[in-house]
Structure formats: structure tokens, C-alpha cells
CSV table of C-alpha atoms and ligand atoms in Angstrom, one decimal:
chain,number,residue,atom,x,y,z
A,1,UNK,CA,-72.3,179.3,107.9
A,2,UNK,CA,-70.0,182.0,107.1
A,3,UNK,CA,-69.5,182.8,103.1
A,4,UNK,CA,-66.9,185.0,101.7
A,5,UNK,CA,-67.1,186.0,98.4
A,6,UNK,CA,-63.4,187.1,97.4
A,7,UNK,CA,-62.5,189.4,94.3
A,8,UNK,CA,-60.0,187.3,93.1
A,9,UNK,CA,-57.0,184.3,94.2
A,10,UNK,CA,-55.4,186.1,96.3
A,11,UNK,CA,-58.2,187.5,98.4
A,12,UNK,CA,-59.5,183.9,98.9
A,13,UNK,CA,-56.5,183.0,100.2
A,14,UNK,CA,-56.2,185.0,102.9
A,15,UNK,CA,-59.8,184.8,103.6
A,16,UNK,CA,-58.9,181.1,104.1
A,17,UNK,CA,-55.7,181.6,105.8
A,18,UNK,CA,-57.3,183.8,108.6
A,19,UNK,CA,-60.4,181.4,109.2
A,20,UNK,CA,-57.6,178.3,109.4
A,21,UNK,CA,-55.5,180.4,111.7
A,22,UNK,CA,-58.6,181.8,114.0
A,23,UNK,CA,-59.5,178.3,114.1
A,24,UNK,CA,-56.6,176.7,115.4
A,25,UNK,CA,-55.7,179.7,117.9
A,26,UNK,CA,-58.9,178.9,119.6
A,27,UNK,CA,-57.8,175.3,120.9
A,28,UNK,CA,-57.2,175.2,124.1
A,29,UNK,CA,-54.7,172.5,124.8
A,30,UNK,CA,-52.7,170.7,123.4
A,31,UNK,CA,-51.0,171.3,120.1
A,32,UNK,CA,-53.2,172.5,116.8
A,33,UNK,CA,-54.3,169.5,115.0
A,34,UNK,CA,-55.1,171.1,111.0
A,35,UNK,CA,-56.4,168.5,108.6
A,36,UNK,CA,-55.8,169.2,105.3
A,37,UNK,CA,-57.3,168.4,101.6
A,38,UNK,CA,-55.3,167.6,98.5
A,39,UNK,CA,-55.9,169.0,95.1
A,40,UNK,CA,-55.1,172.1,93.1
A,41,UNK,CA,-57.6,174.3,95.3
A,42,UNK,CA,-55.9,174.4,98.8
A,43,UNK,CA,-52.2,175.4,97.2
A,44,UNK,CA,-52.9,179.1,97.4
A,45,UNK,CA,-53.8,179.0,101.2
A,46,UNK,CA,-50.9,176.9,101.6
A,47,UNK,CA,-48.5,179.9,99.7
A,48,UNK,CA,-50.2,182.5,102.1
A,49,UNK,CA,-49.6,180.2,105.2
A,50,UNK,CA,-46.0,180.0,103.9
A,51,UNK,CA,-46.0,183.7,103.5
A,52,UNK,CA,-46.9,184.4,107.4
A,53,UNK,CA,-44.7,181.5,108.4
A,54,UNK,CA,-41.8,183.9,106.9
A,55,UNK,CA,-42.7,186.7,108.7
A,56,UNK,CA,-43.1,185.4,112.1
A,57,UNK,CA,-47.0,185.5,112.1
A,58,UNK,CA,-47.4,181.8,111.9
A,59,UNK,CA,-45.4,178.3,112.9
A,60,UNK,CA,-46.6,175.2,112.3
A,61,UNK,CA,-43.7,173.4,113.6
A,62,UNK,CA,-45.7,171.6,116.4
A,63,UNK,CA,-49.1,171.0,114.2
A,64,UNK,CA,-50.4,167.7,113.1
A,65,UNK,CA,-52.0,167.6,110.3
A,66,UNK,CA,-54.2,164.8,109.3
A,67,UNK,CA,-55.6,163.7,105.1
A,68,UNK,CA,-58.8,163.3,104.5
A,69,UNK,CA,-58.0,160.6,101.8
A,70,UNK,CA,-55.7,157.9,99.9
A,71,UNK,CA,-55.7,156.2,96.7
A,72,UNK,CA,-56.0,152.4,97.3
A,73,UNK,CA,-53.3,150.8,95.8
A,74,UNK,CA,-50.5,153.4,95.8
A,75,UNK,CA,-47.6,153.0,98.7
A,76,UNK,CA,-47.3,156.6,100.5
A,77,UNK,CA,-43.7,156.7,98.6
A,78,UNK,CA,-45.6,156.9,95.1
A,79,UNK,CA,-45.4,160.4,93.7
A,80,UNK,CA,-49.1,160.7,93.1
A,81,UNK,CA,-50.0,159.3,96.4
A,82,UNK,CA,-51.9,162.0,98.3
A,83,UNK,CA,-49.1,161.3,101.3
A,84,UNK,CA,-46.1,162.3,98.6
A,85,UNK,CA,-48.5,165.1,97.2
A,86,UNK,CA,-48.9,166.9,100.8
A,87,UNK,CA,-45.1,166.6,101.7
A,88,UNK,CA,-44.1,168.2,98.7
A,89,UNK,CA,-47.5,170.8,98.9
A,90,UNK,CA,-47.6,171.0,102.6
A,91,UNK,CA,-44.8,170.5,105.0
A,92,UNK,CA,-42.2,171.3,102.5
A,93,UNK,CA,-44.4,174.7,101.9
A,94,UNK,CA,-45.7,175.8,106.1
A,95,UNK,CA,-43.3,173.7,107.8
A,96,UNK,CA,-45.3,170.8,109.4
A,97,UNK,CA,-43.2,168.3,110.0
A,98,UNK,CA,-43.3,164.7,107.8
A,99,UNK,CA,-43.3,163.2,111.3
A,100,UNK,CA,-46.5,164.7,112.1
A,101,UNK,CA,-48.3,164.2,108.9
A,102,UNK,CA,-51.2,161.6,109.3
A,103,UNK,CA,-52.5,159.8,106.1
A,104,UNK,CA,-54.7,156.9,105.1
A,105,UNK,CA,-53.3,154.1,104.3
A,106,UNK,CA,-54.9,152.8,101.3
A,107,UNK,CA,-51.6,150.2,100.8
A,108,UNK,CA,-51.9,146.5,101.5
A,109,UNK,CA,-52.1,143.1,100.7
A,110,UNK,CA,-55.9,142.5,101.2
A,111,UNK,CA,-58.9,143.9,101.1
A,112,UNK,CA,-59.2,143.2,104.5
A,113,UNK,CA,-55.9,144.5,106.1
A,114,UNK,CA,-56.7,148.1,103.8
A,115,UNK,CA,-60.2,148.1,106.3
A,116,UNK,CA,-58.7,147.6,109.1
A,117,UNK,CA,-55.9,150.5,108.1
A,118,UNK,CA,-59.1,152.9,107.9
A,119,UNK,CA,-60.8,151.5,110.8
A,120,UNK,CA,-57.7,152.7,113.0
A,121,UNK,CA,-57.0,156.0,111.0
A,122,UNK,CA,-60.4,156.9,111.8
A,123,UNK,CA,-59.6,156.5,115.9
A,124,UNK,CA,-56.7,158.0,115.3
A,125,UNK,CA,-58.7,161.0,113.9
A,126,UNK,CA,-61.2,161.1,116.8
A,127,UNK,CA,-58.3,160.6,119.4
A,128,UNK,CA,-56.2,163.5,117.9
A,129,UNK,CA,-59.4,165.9,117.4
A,130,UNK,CA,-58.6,168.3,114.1
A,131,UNK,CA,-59.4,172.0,115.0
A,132,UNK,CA,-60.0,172.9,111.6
A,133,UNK,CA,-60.8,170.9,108.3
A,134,UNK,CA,-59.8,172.8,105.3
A,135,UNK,CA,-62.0,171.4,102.5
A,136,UNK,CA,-62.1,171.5,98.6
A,137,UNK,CA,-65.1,170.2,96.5
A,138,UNK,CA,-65.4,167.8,93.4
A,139,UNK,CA,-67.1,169.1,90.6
A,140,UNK,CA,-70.0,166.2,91.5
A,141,UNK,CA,-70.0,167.9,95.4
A,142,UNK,CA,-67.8,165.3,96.7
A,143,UNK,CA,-65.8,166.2,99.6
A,144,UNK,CA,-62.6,164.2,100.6
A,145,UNK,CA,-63.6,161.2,98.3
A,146,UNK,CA,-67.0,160.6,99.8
A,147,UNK,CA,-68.8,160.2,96.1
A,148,UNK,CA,-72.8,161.1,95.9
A,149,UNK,CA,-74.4,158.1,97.6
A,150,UNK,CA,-72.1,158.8,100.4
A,151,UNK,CA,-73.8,157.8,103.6
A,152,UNK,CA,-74.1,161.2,105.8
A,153,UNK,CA,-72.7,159.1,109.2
A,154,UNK,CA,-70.1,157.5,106.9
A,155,UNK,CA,-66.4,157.1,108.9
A,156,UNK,CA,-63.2,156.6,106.9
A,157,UNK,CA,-63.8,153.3,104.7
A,158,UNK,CA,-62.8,152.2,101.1
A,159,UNK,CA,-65.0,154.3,98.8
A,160,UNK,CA,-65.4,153.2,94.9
A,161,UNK,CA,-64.4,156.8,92.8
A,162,UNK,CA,-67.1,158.0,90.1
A,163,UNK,CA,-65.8,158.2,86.1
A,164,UNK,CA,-66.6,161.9,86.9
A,165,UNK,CA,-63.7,162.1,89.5
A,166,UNK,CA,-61.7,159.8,87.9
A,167,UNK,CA,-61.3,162.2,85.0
A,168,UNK,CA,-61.2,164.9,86.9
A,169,UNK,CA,-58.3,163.4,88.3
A,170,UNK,CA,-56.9,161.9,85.3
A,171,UNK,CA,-54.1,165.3,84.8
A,172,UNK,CA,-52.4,163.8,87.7
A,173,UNK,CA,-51.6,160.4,86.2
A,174,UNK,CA,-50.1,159.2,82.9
A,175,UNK,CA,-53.9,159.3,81.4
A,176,UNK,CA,-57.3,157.7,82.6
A,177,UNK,CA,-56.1,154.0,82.6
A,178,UNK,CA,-53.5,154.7,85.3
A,179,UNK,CA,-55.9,156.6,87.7
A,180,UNK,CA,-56.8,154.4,90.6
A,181,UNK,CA,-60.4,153.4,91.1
A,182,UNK,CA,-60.7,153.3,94.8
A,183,UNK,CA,-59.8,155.3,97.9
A,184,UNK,CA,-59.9,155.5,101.4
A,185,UNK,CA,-61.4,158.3,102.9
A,186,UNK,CA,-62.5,160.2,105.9
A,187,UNK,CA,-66.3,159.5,106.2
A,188,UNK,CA,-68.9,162.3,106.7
A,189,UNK,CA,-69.4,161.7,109.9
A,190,UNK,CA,-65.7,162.0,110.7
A,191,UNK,CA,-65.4,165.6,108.4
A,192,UNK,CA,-68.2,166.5,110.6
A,193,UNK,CA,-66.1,166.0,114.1
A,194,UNK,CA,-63.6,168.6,113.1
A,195,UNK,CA,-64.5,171.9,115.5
A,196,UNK,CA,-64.3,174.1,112.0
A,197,UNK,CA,-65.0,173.4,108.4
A,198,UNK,CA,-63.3,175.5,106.0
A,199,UNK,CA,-64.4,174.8,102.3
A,200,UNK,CA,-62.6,176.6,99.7
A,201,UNK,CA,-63.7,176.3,95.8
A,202,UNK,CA,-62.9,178.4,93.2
A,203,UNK,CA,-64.0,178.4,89.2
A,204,UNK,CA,-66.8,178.2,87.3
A,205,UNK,CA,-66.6,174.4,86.9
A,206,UNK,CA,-67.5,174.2,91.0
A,207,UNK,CA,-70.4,176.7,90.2
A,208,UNK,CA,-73.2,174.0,90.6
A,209,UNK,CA,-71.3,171.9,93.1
A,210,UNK,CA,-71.8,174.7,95.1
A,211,UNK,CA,-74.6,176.0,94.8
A,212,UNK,CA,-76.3,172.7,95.6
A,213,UNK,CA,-74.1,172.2,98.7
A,214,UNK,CA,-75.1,175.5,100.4
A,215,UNK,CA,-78.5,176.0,99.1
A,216,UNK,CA,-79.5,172.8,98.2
A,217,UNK,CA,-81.4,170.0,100.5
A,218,UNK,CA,-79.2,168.1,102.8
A,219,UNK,CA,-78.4,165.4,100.7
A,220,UNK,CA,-76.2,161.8,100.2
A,221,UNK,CA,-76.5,163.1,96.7
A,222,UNK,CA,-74.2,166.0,97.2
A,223,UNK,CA,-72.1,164.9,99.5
A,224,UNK,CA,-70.8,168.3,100.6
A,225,UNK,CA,-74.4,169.6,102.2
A,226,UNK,CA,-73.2,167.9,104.9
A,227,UNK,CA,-71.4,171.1,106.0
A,228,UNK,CA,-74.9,172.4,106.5
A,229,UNK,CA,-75.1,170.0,109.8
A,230,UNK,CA,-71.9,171.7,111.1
A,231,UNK,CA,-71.9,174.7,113.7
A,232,UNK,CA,-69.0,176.6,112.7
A,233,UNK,CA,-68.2,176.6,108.6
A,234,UNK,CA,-66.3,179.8,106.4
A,235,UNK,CA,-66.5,179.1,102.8
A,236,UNK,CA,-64.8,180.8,100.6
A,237,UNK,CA,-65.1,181.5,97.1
A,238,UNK,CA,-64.1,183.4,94.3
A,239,UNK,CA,-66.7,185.0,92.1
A,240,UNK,CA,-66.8,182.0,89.5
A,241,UNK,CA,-67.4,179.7,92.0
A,242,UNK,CA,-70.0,181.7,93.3
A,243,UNK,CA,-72.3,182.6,90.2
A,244,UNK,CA,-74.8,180.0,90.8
A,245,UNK,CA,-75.7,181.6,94.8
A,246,UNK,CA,-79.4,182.7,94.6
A,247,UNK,CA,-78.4,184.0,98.3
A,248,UNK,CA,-76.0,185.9,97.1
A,249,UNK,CA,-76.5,189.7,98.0
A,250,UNK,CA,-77.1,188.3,101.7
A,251,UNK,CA,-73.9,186.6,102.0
A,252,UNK,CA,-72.0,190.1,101.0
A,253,UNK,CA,-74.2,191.9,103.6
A,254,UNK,CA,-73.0,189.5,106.6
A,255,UNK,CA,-69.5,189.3,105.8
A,256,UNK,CA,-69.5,193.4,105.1
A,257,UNK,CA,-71.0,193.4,108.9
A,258,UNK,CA,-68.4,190.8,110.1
A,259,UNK,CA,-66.0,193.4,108.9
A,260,UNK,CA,-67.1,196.1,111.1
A,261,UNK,CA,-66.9,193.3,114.1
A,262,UNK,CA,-70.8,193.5,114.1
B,1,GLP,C1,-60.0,165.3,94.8
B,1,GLP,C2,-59.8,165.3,96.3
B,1,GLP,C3,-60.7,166.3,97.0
B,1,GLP,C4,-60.6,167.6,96.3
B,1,GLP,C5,-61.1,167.5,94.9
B,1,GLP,C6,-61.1,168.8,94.1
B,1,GLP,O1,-61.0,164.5,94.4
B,1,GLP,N1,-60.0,164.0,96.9
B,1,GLP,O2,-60.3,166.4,98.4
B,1,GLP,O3,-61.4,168.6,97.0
B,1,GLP,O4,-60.2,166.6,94.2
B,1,GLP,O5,-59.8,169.0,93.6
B,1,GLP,P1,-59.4,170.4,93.0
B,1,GLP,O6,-59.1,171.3,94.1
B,1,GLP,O7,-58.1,170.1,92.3
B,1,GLP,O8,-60.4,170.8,92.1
């Protein structure tokens, strides 16, 4: 596991950016396949994306790009659906096109028919086979909407959302009431199958989060120590984020290394 420490938004950004970039440069057929989180952490990777996009360095013109969640109960046409949220944050911002934008679909008329929905999104997923997972945390160490509990072999399912998240959440919605209280989400186990993890927080409110997901014991109970089973993981974080690390002077000592190709 890779962690970058950066001085401030910006430098976490392209920190991101270039660990995204190396990752999906390294697939060797076929076109990139970049699956992509919602939320207000991601958008300033998405602005430096955008930002090499316009000067040539990047094009994601023939990338797919795949959600790790959906609210139940919102058609992908709602404003607040994640699928709305990521045309307006993400292929209206690098340039992938809607066409090529995979999301749950948490829409339906039963219980049953929203399963089966995940039950093929999550073949879909293995089929397509993301490159690089770009990742944000919940301030309880959910990732994608796996809540703590989360089974560590979970695949994409309906998944109940904690009060916690739900409030968390509530800015995007008229207030708490209107906030939905399910989703579907990638599992675990399906995060896991993406060749790199890339899990950006920044803030002191992911402080703990963090700290228990990269020192803490593999857990169910933060969800995000998963990425501890991974091979290949860059997190990034700004200093906020990172004031809970007890690892901390070690972490600036490898990536000072990395720099000198070491
Ligand atoms: C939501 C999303 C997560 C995201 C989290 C943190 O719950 N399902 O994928 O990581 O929010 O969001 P933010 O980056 O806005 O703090």
C-alpha cells in the first residue's frame, strides 16, 4: 500500500490523477475500464483529469467507466441519482462518454427485479474488468455503500444505509426525510477485483475513518480495511485526513524514495 500525504487540494489531486492514469496505461488490451466513486471527494481529481484532457495528456473518449453504487428508488433521470450526479461530474467534466457510463440500477418495481439488476451489474463488472477503482470513504469507513457489517466477500446487492450516512448525505436532498434508505452497491469482493485501488479522503472528519482502515485490523466493522487484502493500492490524503496515522513518518519516507524512482 502506497500513501501520499499531500500539502494541500491540489497536490492530492494530482497525486490521484497520476496513480489513475499509471493505472489504466498499464492495461494491456482492450480499452481502459476506470470505475468511479460519487461524492464531494473525487471532484478535484476529476478537475485535474479535465485539465490534462485539455492539454492533450489524457482522453477518455474510449473509457468505460463503471459506479460503485445507486440509491434504491431513484430512476437514473433523478437529479440526485448517482447516474445524473456522474454525468454532470464526470463525462460532462473528462469526456467519457454517457454511452459508456455503467451504473446500478437501484430502479424497479420489486424487490426482486432491483436483485436481479445487481446480480447482472455485478457480471457485467467482472466481464468488463475495471483497471483502477478510484475510491472515497464514509466518515463510518464505508466504502461505495458497503456500511460496517459489510460482509468482506460481499458482491453488488441491496445494502440498508446507516443514520450516520444518511445524514451525511442529507446536503444533497431537500433534508433527511427525502434521503433514500437503501442502495445498491458494489460488494467488497467485487471493489477487490479492480487491478488498482485508489482511495482518496480528505478532512479532518475522515481522520478516524482512516486511520482504522489502514492501520486498524481487517475488519466487517470498517468496511474500507478491505483495501489491506489488495496488492496494488495509492491512497491519498491531505494532511487533515491524515492526523490520526501513527505510521506516519514511514509513509513520508517511502513516497520521498518513490520520488527518486527508488
Ligand atoms: C457516499 C458514497 C461514497 C463516498 C462517500 C463519501 O456515501 N456512496 O462512495 O465515498 O459518500 O463522500 P464524500 O466524498 O462527499 O465525503
Amino acid at each position: 500500500m502506497e500513501v501520499l500525504i499531500a500539502a494541500n487540494a491540489e497536490e492530492a489531486a494530482t497525486f490521484a490523477a497520476e496513480a489513475v492514469l499509471h493505472g489504466l496505461a498499464s492495461r494491456k488490451t482492450g480499452n481502459p475500464v476506470l470505475g468511479v466513486a460519487t461524492g464531494s471527494t473525487p471532484l478535484g481529481l476529476y478537475s485535474e483529469l479535465a485539465q490534462r484532457v485539455a492539454r492533450g495528456e489524457a482522453d477518455f473518449g474510449s473509457t468505460s467507466a463503471y459506479a460503485l453504487d445507486e440509491y434504491v428508488g431513484l430512476e437514473g433521470t433523478h437529479e440526485q441519482s448517482y447516474r445524473q450526479t456522474l454525468i454532470n461530474e464526470l463525462c460532462h467534466v473528462i469526456g467519457v462518454k454517457e454511452e459508456n457510463l455503467h451504473t446500478p440500477n437501484g430502479f424497479g418495481d420489486s424487490e426482486e427485479q432491483i436483485i436481479a439488476q445487481a446480480a447482472a451489474y455485478d457480471a457485467q463488472l467482472t466481464e468488463a474488468g475495471v483497471d483502477v477503482q478510484i475510491l472515497g470513504i464514509g466518515t463510518n469507513g464505508h466504502i461505495g455503500f458497503n456500511e460496517p457489517g459489510s460482509s468482506l466477500g460481499s458482491r453488488t446487492r441491496i445494502k440498508r444505509l446507516t443514520a450516520q450516512t444518511r445524514a451525511d448525505n442529507a446536503r444533497f436532498f431537500d433534508g433527511l426525510d427525502a434521503v433514500p434508505t437503501h442502495s445498491v452497491t458494489q460488494g467488497l469482493g467485487s471493489i477487490l477485483q479492480a487491478r488498482r485501488l485508489v482511495l482518496i479522503a480528505t478532512g479532518s472528519q475522515k481522520a478516524d475513518a482512516v486511520a482504522t482502515a489502514l492501520e486498524g485490523a481487517l475488519s466487517a466493522a470498517c468496511p474500507a480495511s478491505v483495501i489491506q487484502l489488495h496488492p496494488d493500492v495509492v491512497v491519498v490524503l491531505d494532511e487533515a485526513a491524515a492526523s490520526n496515522l501513527k505510521n506516519r513518518r514511514y509513509y513520508d519516507d517511502a513516497a520521498a524514495g518513490l520520488q527518486f524512482g527508488i
